[in-house]
Amino acid sequence: MVPRLTARPTTEGATRTPARVATRPYRWWTPYVFMAPYLALFATFVLAPIGYSLWISLHEWDINVPARPFVGLGNYRELFDTASVDGPRFWAAMRATGVFTALSLPFLLVVPLFVALLMNGRFRGRNLYRAVYFAPYVLGVAVVGLLWRFLLDGNIGTVNHYLGALGLPDDIQWTTDTPAAWWALVGVTVWWTLGFNAVIYLAGLQDIPAELYEAARVDGAGAWSRFVHVTLPGLRPVLLFVVNATLLASANMFGQSYLITAGAPADETKTAIFLIAETGLRRFEMGTASAMSFVLALALMAASAVLFRIFRDRQEDR
């Protein structure tokens, strides 16, 4: 018996129905579930202390006295009253903060950039040199402050000893006279923190495409032209971060002044954070200290806003 042949249906020209992909309905609260742990920590350790500190600044708050009367903006008015006790002291501390920031900021921007340019080259042992430059940054401020307080001592300090050996003045009072005290604080801070900025700069340098340097060389650009027209524009986002972070860190300097100079001479090196800590933790005037903190925070916010505006305007001009 001959088997019957049956024609199979052809699938040419026929459209296949796509397989259904299982999808879950979107729920608006899904992102907030993932953000909940961070938001809880942020609210507990950032927003709540800020709110509580603002509440304290509106009171005459002495931790040793149960009665803490509400004074409204009285603590803030005293800071702007030249006839009050705390007003002149606070603005003298703000001036000291400005002096330190103005002196340290150029060194903390230029010296780490120079170090990063050197460390970006190819030579034997460069990882060791990178570690050496970064090593001081891992030390705590207490270690750095006590170490340099003895090294800079005007009578028994090693710094004056070696200056005398080189035929230079060996009686400089680094911790009790100005301007020597300012240069001591700036020098210690640069030595201590330049490694952090250098690492940030180095990461930015390694992200600049090598093709841009090759094109600049082909066009006959020298080393300085390549630095101005290739390196600096390529570092613009990194430079904004470094300038802003360094500005805020310099304006919040406390440990170096507290441990090395103790605010001497005559409170000339007593910074705003130093005064705030002294007012709140030694004199127990928490309301006044909180008001000082918010005035300082507003000043730093304004400085950061100006800085971002400057960088944005330059970016738009290009």
mmCIF file of C-alpha atoms in Angstrom:
data_model
loop_
_atom_site.group_PDB
_atom_site.id
_atom_site.type_symbol
_atom_site.label_atom_id
_atom_site.label_comp_id
_atom_site.label_asym_id
_atom_site.label_seq_id
_atom_site.Cartn_x
_atom_site.Cartn_y
_atom_site.Cartn_z
ATOM 1 C CA MET A 1 0.000 0.000 0.000
ATOM 2 C CA VAL A 2 1.464 3.324 -1.066
ATOM 3 C CA PRO A 3 1.561 5.832 1.780
ATOM 4 C CA ARG A 4 -0.370 9.000 1.217
ATOM 5 C CA LEU A 5 1.721 12.161 1.091
ATOM 6 C CA THR A 6 0.183 15.168 2.740
ATOM 7 C CA ALA A 7 1.436 18.683 2.128
ATOM 8 C CA ARG A 8 2.592 20.596 5.118
ATOM 9 C CA PRO A 9 1.305 24.122 5.468
ATOM 10 C CA THR A 10 3.930 26.670 4.606
ATOM 11 C CA THR A 11 4.840 29.439 7.010
ATOM 12 C CA GLU A 12 6.198 31.823 4.394
ATOM 13 C CA GLY A 13 4.516 35.185 4.604
ATOM 14 C CA ALA A 14 2.866 34.313 7.874
ATOM 15 C CA THR A 15 3.496 36.593 10.823
ATOM 16 C CA ARG A 16 4.542 35.093 14.093
ATOM 17 C CA THR A 17 2.848 36.276 17.207
ATOM 18 C CA PRO A 18 5.527 37.594 19.588
ATOM 19 C CA ALA A 19 5.826 35.801 22.855
ATOM 20 C CA ARG A 20 4.276 37.635 25.749
ATOM 21 C CA VAL A 21 6.836 39.049 28.157
ATOM 22 C CA ALA A 22 5.772 38.892 31.732
ATOM 23 C CA THR A 23 5.772 42.417 33.106
ATOM 24 C CA ARG A 24 4.899 43.618 36.529
ATOM 25 C CA PRO A 25 2.758 46.694 36.959
ATOM 26 C CA TYR A 26 4.692 49.833 37.856
ATOM 27 C CA ARG A 27 4.121 51.106 41.331
ATOM 28 C CA TRP A 28 5.050 54.704 42.168
ATOM 29 C CA TRP A 29 6.388 53.757 45.593
ATOM 30 C CA THR A 30 8.947 51.207 44.332
ATOM 31 C CA PRO A 31 11.925 53.659 44.093
ATOM 32 C CA TYR A 32 11.170 54.969 47.571
ATOM 33 C CA VAL A 33 11.403 51.481 49.024
ATOM 34 C CA PHE A 34 14.987 51.200 47.800
ATOM 35 C CA MET A 35 15.753 54.723 48.996
ATOM 36 C CA ALA A 36 14.156 54.196 52.411
ATOM 37 C CA PRO A 37 17.321 53.023 54.266
ATOM 38 C CA TYR A 38 19.325 56.016 53.082
ATOM 39 C CA LEU A 39 16.465 58.441 53.702
ATOM 40 C CA ALA A 40 16.033 57.085 57.220
ATOM 41 C CA LEU A 41 19.741 57.543 58.000
ATOM 42 C CA PHE A 42 19.794 60.970 56.348
ATOM 43 C CA ALA A 43 16.785 62.145 58.326
ATOM 44 C CA THR A 44 18.125 60.739 61.596
ATOM 45 C CA PHE A 45 21.710 61.943 61.419
ATOM 46 C CA VAL A 46 21.443 65.078 59.220
ATOM 47 C CA LEU A 47 17.980 66.626 59.094
ATOM 48 C CA ALA A 48 17.047 65.986 62.725
ATOM 49 C CA PRO A 49 20.301 67.477 64.151
ATOM 50 C CA ILE A 50 19.960 70.504 61.861
ATOM 51 C CA GLY A 51 16.389 71.084 63.001
ATOM 52 C CA TYR A 52 17.299 70.599 66.649
ATOM 53 C CA SER A 53 20.261 72.957 66.341
ATOM 54 C CA LEU A 54 18.005 75.587 64.750
ATOM 55 C CA TRP A 55 15.599 75.212 67.668
ATOM 56 C CA ILE A 56 18.461 75.631 70.140
ATOM 57 C CA SER A 57 19.667 78.779 68.360
ATOM 58 C CA LEU A 58 16.321 80.406 69.143
ATOM 59 C CA HIS A 59 16.768 79.909 72.885
ATOM 60 C CA GLU A 60 19.083 81.060 75.619
ATOM 61 C CA TRP A 61 20.311 77.499 75.984
ATOM 62 C CA ASP A 62 22.711 76.703 78.810
ATOM 63 C CA ILE A 63 23.117 72.981 79.394
ATOM 64 C CA ASN A 64 23.729 73.593 83.112
ATOM 65 C CA VAL A 65 20.504 75.557 83.618
ATOM 66 C CA PRO A 66 17.075 73.867 83.369
ATOM 67 C CA ALA A 67 15.342 77.099 82.283
ATOM 68 C CA ARG A 68 15.960 77.766 78.586
ATOM 69 C CA PRO A 69 13.853 80.783 77.617
ATOM 70 C CA PHE A 70 12.860 81.435 74.053
ATOM 71 C CA VAL A 71 14.629 84.518 72.657
ATOM 72 C CA GLY A 72 13.726 84.262 68.977
ATOM 73 C CA LEU A 73 16.373 85.907 66.840
ATOM 74 C CA GLY A 74 18.088 87.441 69.855
ATOM 75 C CA ASN A 75 21.189 85.267 69.512
ATOM 76 C CA TYR A 76 21.533 86.271 65.864
ATOM 77 C CA ARG A 77 21.064 89.974 66.649
ATOM 78 C CA GLU A 78 23.853 89.802 69.218
ATOM 79 C CA LEU A 79 26.247 88.492 66.589
ATOM 80 C CA PHE A 80 25.628 91.583 64.470
ATOM 81 C CA ASP A 81 25.722 93.981 67.426
ATOM 82 C CA THR A 82 29.146 95.596 67.780
ATOM 83 C CA ALA A 83 28.359 96.520 71.388
ATOM 84 C CA SER A 84 27.694 92.922 72.449
ATOM 85 C CA VAL A 85 30.239 90.492 73.855
ATOM 86 C CA ASP A 86 29.881 87.749 71.259
ATOM 87 C CA GLY A 87 29.538 89.914 68.131
ATOM 88 C CA PRO A 88 33.118 91.269 67.882
ATOM 89 C CA ARG A 89 34.571 87.921 68.951
ATOM 90 C CA PHE A 90 32.612 86.078 66.281
ATOM 91 C CA TRP A 91 33.566 88.407 63.434
ATOM 92 C CA ALA A 92 37.199 88.365 64.548
ATOM 93 C CA ALA A 93 37.026 84.565 64.267
ATOM 94 C CA MET A 94 35.375 84.859 60.862
ATOM 95 C CA ARG A 95 38.176 87.165 59.760
ATOM 96 C CA ALA A 96 40.732 84.621 60.975
ATOM 97 C CA THR A 97 38.898 81.945 59.002
ATOM 98 C CA GLY A 98 39.031 84.135 55.906
ATOM 99 C CA VAL A 99 42.756 84.785 56.348
ATOM 100 C CA PHE A 100 43.536 81.089 56.639
ATOM 101 C CA THR A 101 41.323 80.221 53.660
ATOM 102 C CA ALA A 102 42.862 82.931 51.487
ATOM 103 C CA LEU A 103 46.403 81.828 52.357
ATOM 104 C CA SER A 104 45.910 78.068 52.102
ATOM 105 C CA LEU A 105 43.574 77.787 49.102
ATOM 106 C CA PRO A 106 46.139 78.702 46.385
ATOM 107 C CA PHE A 107 48.708 76.248 47.778
ATOM 108 C CA LEU A 108 46.112 73.472 48.163
ATOM 109 C CA LEU A 109 45.107 73.916 44.527
ATOM 110 C CA VAL A 110 48.457 74.450 42.801
ATOM 111 C CA VAL A 111 50.830 72.177 44.741
ATOM 112 C CA PRO A 112 48.644 69.040 44.451
ATOM 113 C CA LEU A 113 48.157 69.727 40.725
ATOM 114 C CA PHE A 114 51.919 69.943 40.253
ATOM 115 C CA VAL A 115 52.365 66.689 42.200
ATOM 116 C CA ALA A 116 49.625 64.990 40.140
ATOM 117 C CA LEU A 117 51.299 66.056 36.887
ATOM 118 C CA LEU A 118 54.550 64.506 38.081
ATOM 119 C CA MET A 119 52.853 61.331 39.287
ATOM 120 C CA ASN A 120 51.004 60.976 35.990
ATOM 121 C CA GLY A 121 54.266 60.361 34.159
ATOM 122 C CA ARG A 122 55.795 56.967 33.519
ATOM 123 C CA PHE A 123 58.834 56.197 35.645
ATOM 124 C CA ARG A 124 60.016 53.460 37.930
ATOM 125 C CA GLY A 125 58.640 53.505 41.441
ATOM 126 C CA ARG A 126 55.808 55.916 40.731
ATOM 127 C CA ASN A 127 53.370 53.893 42.856
ATOM 128 C CA LEU A 128 55.750 54.260 45.794
ATOM 129 C CA TYR A 129 55.918 58.018 45.305
ATOM 130 C CA ARG A 130 52.130 58.195 45.098
ATOM 131 C CA ALA A 131 51.861 56.362 48.400
ATOM 132 C CA VAL A 132 54.450 58.653 50.014
ATOM 133 C CA TYR A 133 52.563 61.799 49.005
ATOM 134 C CA PHE A 134 49.228 60.372 50.149
ATOM 135 C CA ALA A 135 50.498 58.862 53.413
ATOM 136 C CA PRO A 136 50.148 61.988 55.636
ATOM 137 C CA TYR A 137 46.469 62.265 54.758
ATOM 138 C CA VAL A 138 45.641 59.032 56.591
ATOM 139 C CA LEU A 139 46.888 60.512 59.873
ATOM 140 C CA GLY A 140 44.373 61.969 62.287
ATOM 141 C CA VAL A 141 44.346 65.651 63.089
ATOM 142 C CA ALA A 142 45.377 64.926 66.669
ATOM 143 C CA VAL A 143 48.524 63.140 65.497
ATOM 144 C CA VAL A 144 49.372 65.869 62.992
ATOM 145 C CA GLY A 145 48.715 68.679 65.464
ATOM 146 C CA LEU A 146 50.775 67.255 68.311
ATOM 147 C CA LEU A 147 53.606 66.224 65.991
ATOM 148 C CA TRP A 148 53.979 69.670 64.457
ATOM 149 C CA ARG A 149 53.452 71.475 67.749
ATOM 150 C CA PHE A 150 56.752 69.990 68.982
ATOM 151 C CA LEU A 151 58.511 70.375 65.634
ATOM 152 C CA LEU A 152 57.545 74.061 65.453
ATOM 153 C CA ASP A 153 58.265 74.924 69.062
ATOM 154 C CA GLY A 154 60.221 78.173 69.174
ATOM 155 C CA ASN A 155 62.692 76.908 71.791
ATOM 156 C CA ILE A 156 63.199 73.172 71.283
ATOM 157 C CA GLY A 157 61.633 72.656 67.854
ATOM 158 C CA THR A 158 63.481 70.772 65.136
ATOM 159 C CA VAL A 159 62.433 73.284 62.477
ATOM 160 C CA ASN A 160 64.310 76.155 64.119
ATOM 161 C CA HIS A 161 67.275 73.866 64.741
ATOM 162 C CA TYR A 162 67.698 73.084 61.048
ATOM 163 C CA LEU A 163 67.071 76.697 60.065
ATOM 164 C CA GLY A 164 69.959 77.689 62.317
ATOM 165 C CA ALA A 165 72.146 74.983 60.784
ATOM 166 C CA LEU A 166 71.485 76.549 57.373
ATOM 167 C CA GLY A 167 72.433 79.988 58.624
ATOM 168 C CA LEU A 168 68.830 81.235 58.729
ATOM 169 C CA PRO A 169 67.008 82.807 61.701
ATOM 170 C CA ASP A 170 66.472 80.139 64.336
ATOM 171 C CA ASP A 171 64.356 82.085 66.839
ATOM 172 C CA ILE A 172 61.060 82.212 64.927
ATOM 173 C CA GLN A 173 58.070 81.737 67.216
ATOM 174 C CA TRP A 174 55.958 79.632 64.891
ATOM 175 C CA THR A 175 53.136 79.050 67.364
ATOM 176 C CA THR A 176 52.857 82.370 69.203
ATOM 177 C CA ASP A 177 53.614 85.184 66.724
ATOM 178 C CA THR A 178 52.009 86.315 63.505
ATOM 179 C CA PRO A 179 52.494 86.076 60.572
ATOM 180 C CA ALA A 180 54.710 83.084 61.418
ATOM 181 C CA ALA A 181 51.765 81.309 63.060
ATOM 182 C CA TRP A 182 49.670 81.667 59.915
ATOM 183 C CA TRP A 183 52.396 80.262 57.686
ATOM 184 C CA ALA A 184 52.902 77.412 60.142
ATOM 185 C CA LEU A 185 49.208 76.510 60.008
ATOM 186 C CA VAL A 186 49.147 76.788 56.220
ATOM 187 C CA GLY A 187 52.318 74.732 55.799
ATOM 188 C CA VAL A 188 51.105 71.963 58.093
ATOM 189 C CA THR A 189 47.718 71.842 56.356
ATOM 190 C CA VAL A 190 49.278 71.664 52.884
ATOM 191 C CA TRP A 191 51.683 68.904 53.970
ATOM 192 C CA TRP A 192 48.827 66.990 55.569
ATOM 193 C CA THR A 193 46.098 67.234 52.919
ATOM 194 C CA LEU A 194 47.774 67.717 49.539
ATOM 195 C CA GLY A 195 47.712 63.948 48.931
ATOM 196 C CA PHE A 196 43.913 63.900 48.720
ATOM 197 C CA ASN A 197 43.694 66.653 46.123
ATOM 198 C CA ALA A 198 46.601 65.115 44.212
ATOM 199 C CA VAL A 199 44.753 61.801 43.927
ATOM 200 C CA ILE A 200 41.619 63.569 42.653
ATOM 201 C CA TYR A 201 43.673 65.510 40.113
ATOM 202 C CA LEU A 202 45.456 62.324 39.052
ATOM 203 C CA ALA A 203 42.157 60.561 38.379
ATOM 204 C CA GLY A 204 41.051 63.512 36.276
ATOM 205 C CA LEU A 205 44.315 63.562 34.316
ATOM 206 C CA GLN A 206 43.966 59.895 33.457
ATOM 207 C CA ASP A 207 40.487 60.509 32.037
ATOM 208 C CA ILE A 208 41.743 63.052 29.468
ATOM 209 C CA PRO A 209 42.031 61.283 26.081
ATOM 210 C CA ALA A 210 45.618 60.879 24.900
ATOM 211 C CA GLU A 211 44.461 61.733 21.370
ATOM 212 C CA LEU A 212 43.982 65.356 22.408
ATOM 213 C CA TYR A 213 47.631 65.630 23.434
ATOM 214 C CA GLU A 214 48.743 63.961 20.210
ATOM 215 C CA ALA A 215 46.665 66.375 18.147
ATOM 216 C CA ALA A 216 48.121 69.321 20.069
ATOM 217 C CA ARG A 217 51.669 68.072 19.408
ATOM 218 C CA VAL A 218 50.909 67.703 15.717
ATOM 219 C CA ASP A 219 49.714 71.304 15.678
ATOM 220 C CA GLY A 220 53.019 72.369 17.224
ATOM 221 C CA ALA A 221 51.748 73.140 20.726
ATOM 222 C CA GLY A 222 54.403 73.208 23.423
ATOM 223 C CA ALA A 223 54.162 71.872 26.952
ATOM 224 C CA TRP A 224 52.631 75.066 28.345
ATOM 225 C CA SER A 225 50.109 75.330 25.487
ATOM 226 C CA ARG A 226 49.063 71.711 26.003
ATOM 227 C CA PHE A 227 48.613 72.382 29.713
ATOM 228 C CA VAL A 228 46.501 75.504 29.140
ATOM 229 C CA HIS A 229 44.422 74.303 26.192
ATOM 230 C CA VAL A 230 44.123 70.559 26.899
ATOM 231 C CA THR A 231 44.834 69.764 30.543
ATOM 232 C CA LEU A 232 42.969 72.582 32.268
ATOM 233 C CA PRO A 233 39.788 72.291 30.137
ATOM 234 C CA GLY A 234 39.838 68.531 30.661
ATOM 235 C CA LEU A 235 40.137 69.031 34.411
ATOM 236 C CA ARG A 236 37.279 71.550 34.640
ATOM 237 C CA PRO A 237 34.747 69.235 36.380
ATOM 238 C CA VAL A 238 37.448 67.893 38.704
ATOM 239 C CA LEU A 239 38.717 71.400 39.371
ATOM 240 C CA LEU A 240 35.252 72.554 40.422
ATOM 241 C CA PHE A 241 35.015 69.711 42.936
ATOM 242 C CA VAL A 242 38.515 70.293 44.292
ATOM 243 C CA VAL A 243 38.059 74.062 44.653
ATOM 244 C CA ASN A 244 34.693 73.714 46.376
ATOM 245 C CA ALA A 245 35.789 70.897 48.700
ATOM 246 C CA THR A 246 39.037 72.681 49.591
ATOM 247 C CA LEU A 247 37.218 75.953 50.234
ATOM 248 C CA LEU A 248 34.786 74.276 52.624
ATOM 249 C CA ALA A 249 37.520 72.283 54.361
ATOM 250 C CA SER A 250 39.710 75.363 54.841
ATOM 251 C CA ALA A 251 36.799 77.390 56.200
ATOM 252 C CA ASN A 252 36.102 74.597 58.714
ATOM 253 C CA MET A 253 39.685 74.368 59.978
ATOM 254 C CA PHE A 254 39.776 73.674 63.708
ATOM 255 C CA GLY A 255 42.207 70.987 64.829
ATOM 256 C CA GLN A 256 45.405 72.617 63.581
ATOM 257 C CA SER A 257 44.611 75.942 65.264
ATOM 258 C CA TYR A 258 43.461 74.262 68.471
ATOM 259 C CA LEU A 259 46.472 71.971 68.836
ATOM 260 C CA ILE A 260 49.341 73.962 67.312
ATOM 261 C CA THR A 261 48.709 77.607 68.171
ATOM 262 C CA ALA A 262 45.761 77.374 70.602
ATOM 263 C CA GLY A 263 44.424 80.495 68.914
ATOM 264 C CA ALA A 264 47.532 82.534 69.789
ATOM 265 C CA PRO A 265 48.586 85.238 69.675
ATOM 266 C CA ALA A 266 45.648 87.016 71.333
ATOM 267 C CA ASP A 267 43.080 84.850 69.516
ATOM 268 C CA GLU A 268 44.348 85.998 66.107
ATOM 269 C CA THR A 269 44.448 82.406 64.827
ATOM 270 C CA LYS A 270 41.199 81.365 66.524
ATOM 271 C CA THR A 271 38.932 80.339 63.647
ATOM 272 C CA ALA A 272 35.137 80.345 63.582
ATOM 273 C CA ILE A 273 34.841 76.607 64.289
ATOM 274 C CA PHE A 274 37.301 77.014 67.166
ATOM 275 C CA LEU A 275 35.154 79.797 68.659
ATOM 276 C CA ILE A 276 31.935 77.841 68.134
ATOM 277 C CA ALA A 277 33.350 74.804 69.928
ATOM 278 C CA GLU A 278 34.668 76.976 72.743
ATOM 279 C CA THR A 279 31.364 78.841 73.129
ATOM 280 C CA GLY A 280 29.226 75.733 73.175
ATOM 281 C CA LEU A 281 31.417 73.180 74.931
ATOM 282 C CA ARG A 282 33.464 75.314 77.312
ATOM 283 C CA ARG A 283 31.157 78.238 78.084
ATOM 284 C CA PHE A 284 28.037 76.057 77.627
ATOM 285 C CA GLU A 285 26.230 78.751 75.629
ATOM 286 C CA MET A 286 24.676 76.363 73.139
ATOM 287 C CA GLY A 287 22.168 78.859 71.794
ATOM 288 C CA THR A 288 24.857 81.356 70.816
ATOM 289 C CA ALA A 289 27.083 78.603 69.408
ATOM 290 C CA SER A 290 24.218 77.283 67.264
ATOM 291 C CA ALA A 291 23.514 80.766 65.928
ATOM 292 C CA MET A 292 27.203 81.141 65.027
ATOM 293 C CA SER A 293 27.078 77.802 63.221
ATOM 294 C CA PHE A 294 24.147 78.832 61.053
ATOM 295 C CA VAL A 295 25.705 82.179 60.149
ATOM 296 C CA LEU A 296 28.897 80.386 59.131
ATOM 297 C CA ALA A 297 26.902 77.796 57.164
ATOM 298 C CA LEU A 298 25.038 80.519 55.266
ATOM 299 C CA ALA A 299 28.324 82.265 54.448
ATOM 300 C CA LEU A 300 29.779 79.018 53.072
ATOM 301 C CA MET A 301 26.627 78.313 51.069
ATOM 302 C CA ALA A 302 26.886 81.756 49.508
ATOM 303 C CA ALA A 303 30.564 81.199 48.694
ATOM 304 C CA SER A 304 29.773 77.831 47.080
ATOM 305 C CA ALA A 305 26.956 79.382 45.038
ATOM 306 C CA VAL A 306 29.293 82.097 43.744
ATOM 307 C CA LEU A 307 31.895 79.470 42.888
ATOM 308 C CA PHE A 308 29.420 77.360 40.923
ATOM 309 C CA ARG A 309 28.187 80.467 39.128
ATOM 310 C CA ILE A 310 31.727 81.418 38.089
ATOM 311 C CA PHE A 311 32.453 77.950 36.709
ATOM 312 C CA ARG A 312 29.115 77.838 34.906
ATOM 313 C CA ASP A 313 29.667 81.214 33.272
ATOM 314 C CA ARG A 314 33.110 80.182 32.068
ATOM 315 C CA GLN A 315 31.684 76.940 30.713
ATOM 316 C CA GLU A 316 29.030 78.849 28.756
ATOM 317 C CA ASP A 317 31.635 81.261 27.357
ATOM 318 C CA ARG A 318 33.627 78.454 25.804
#
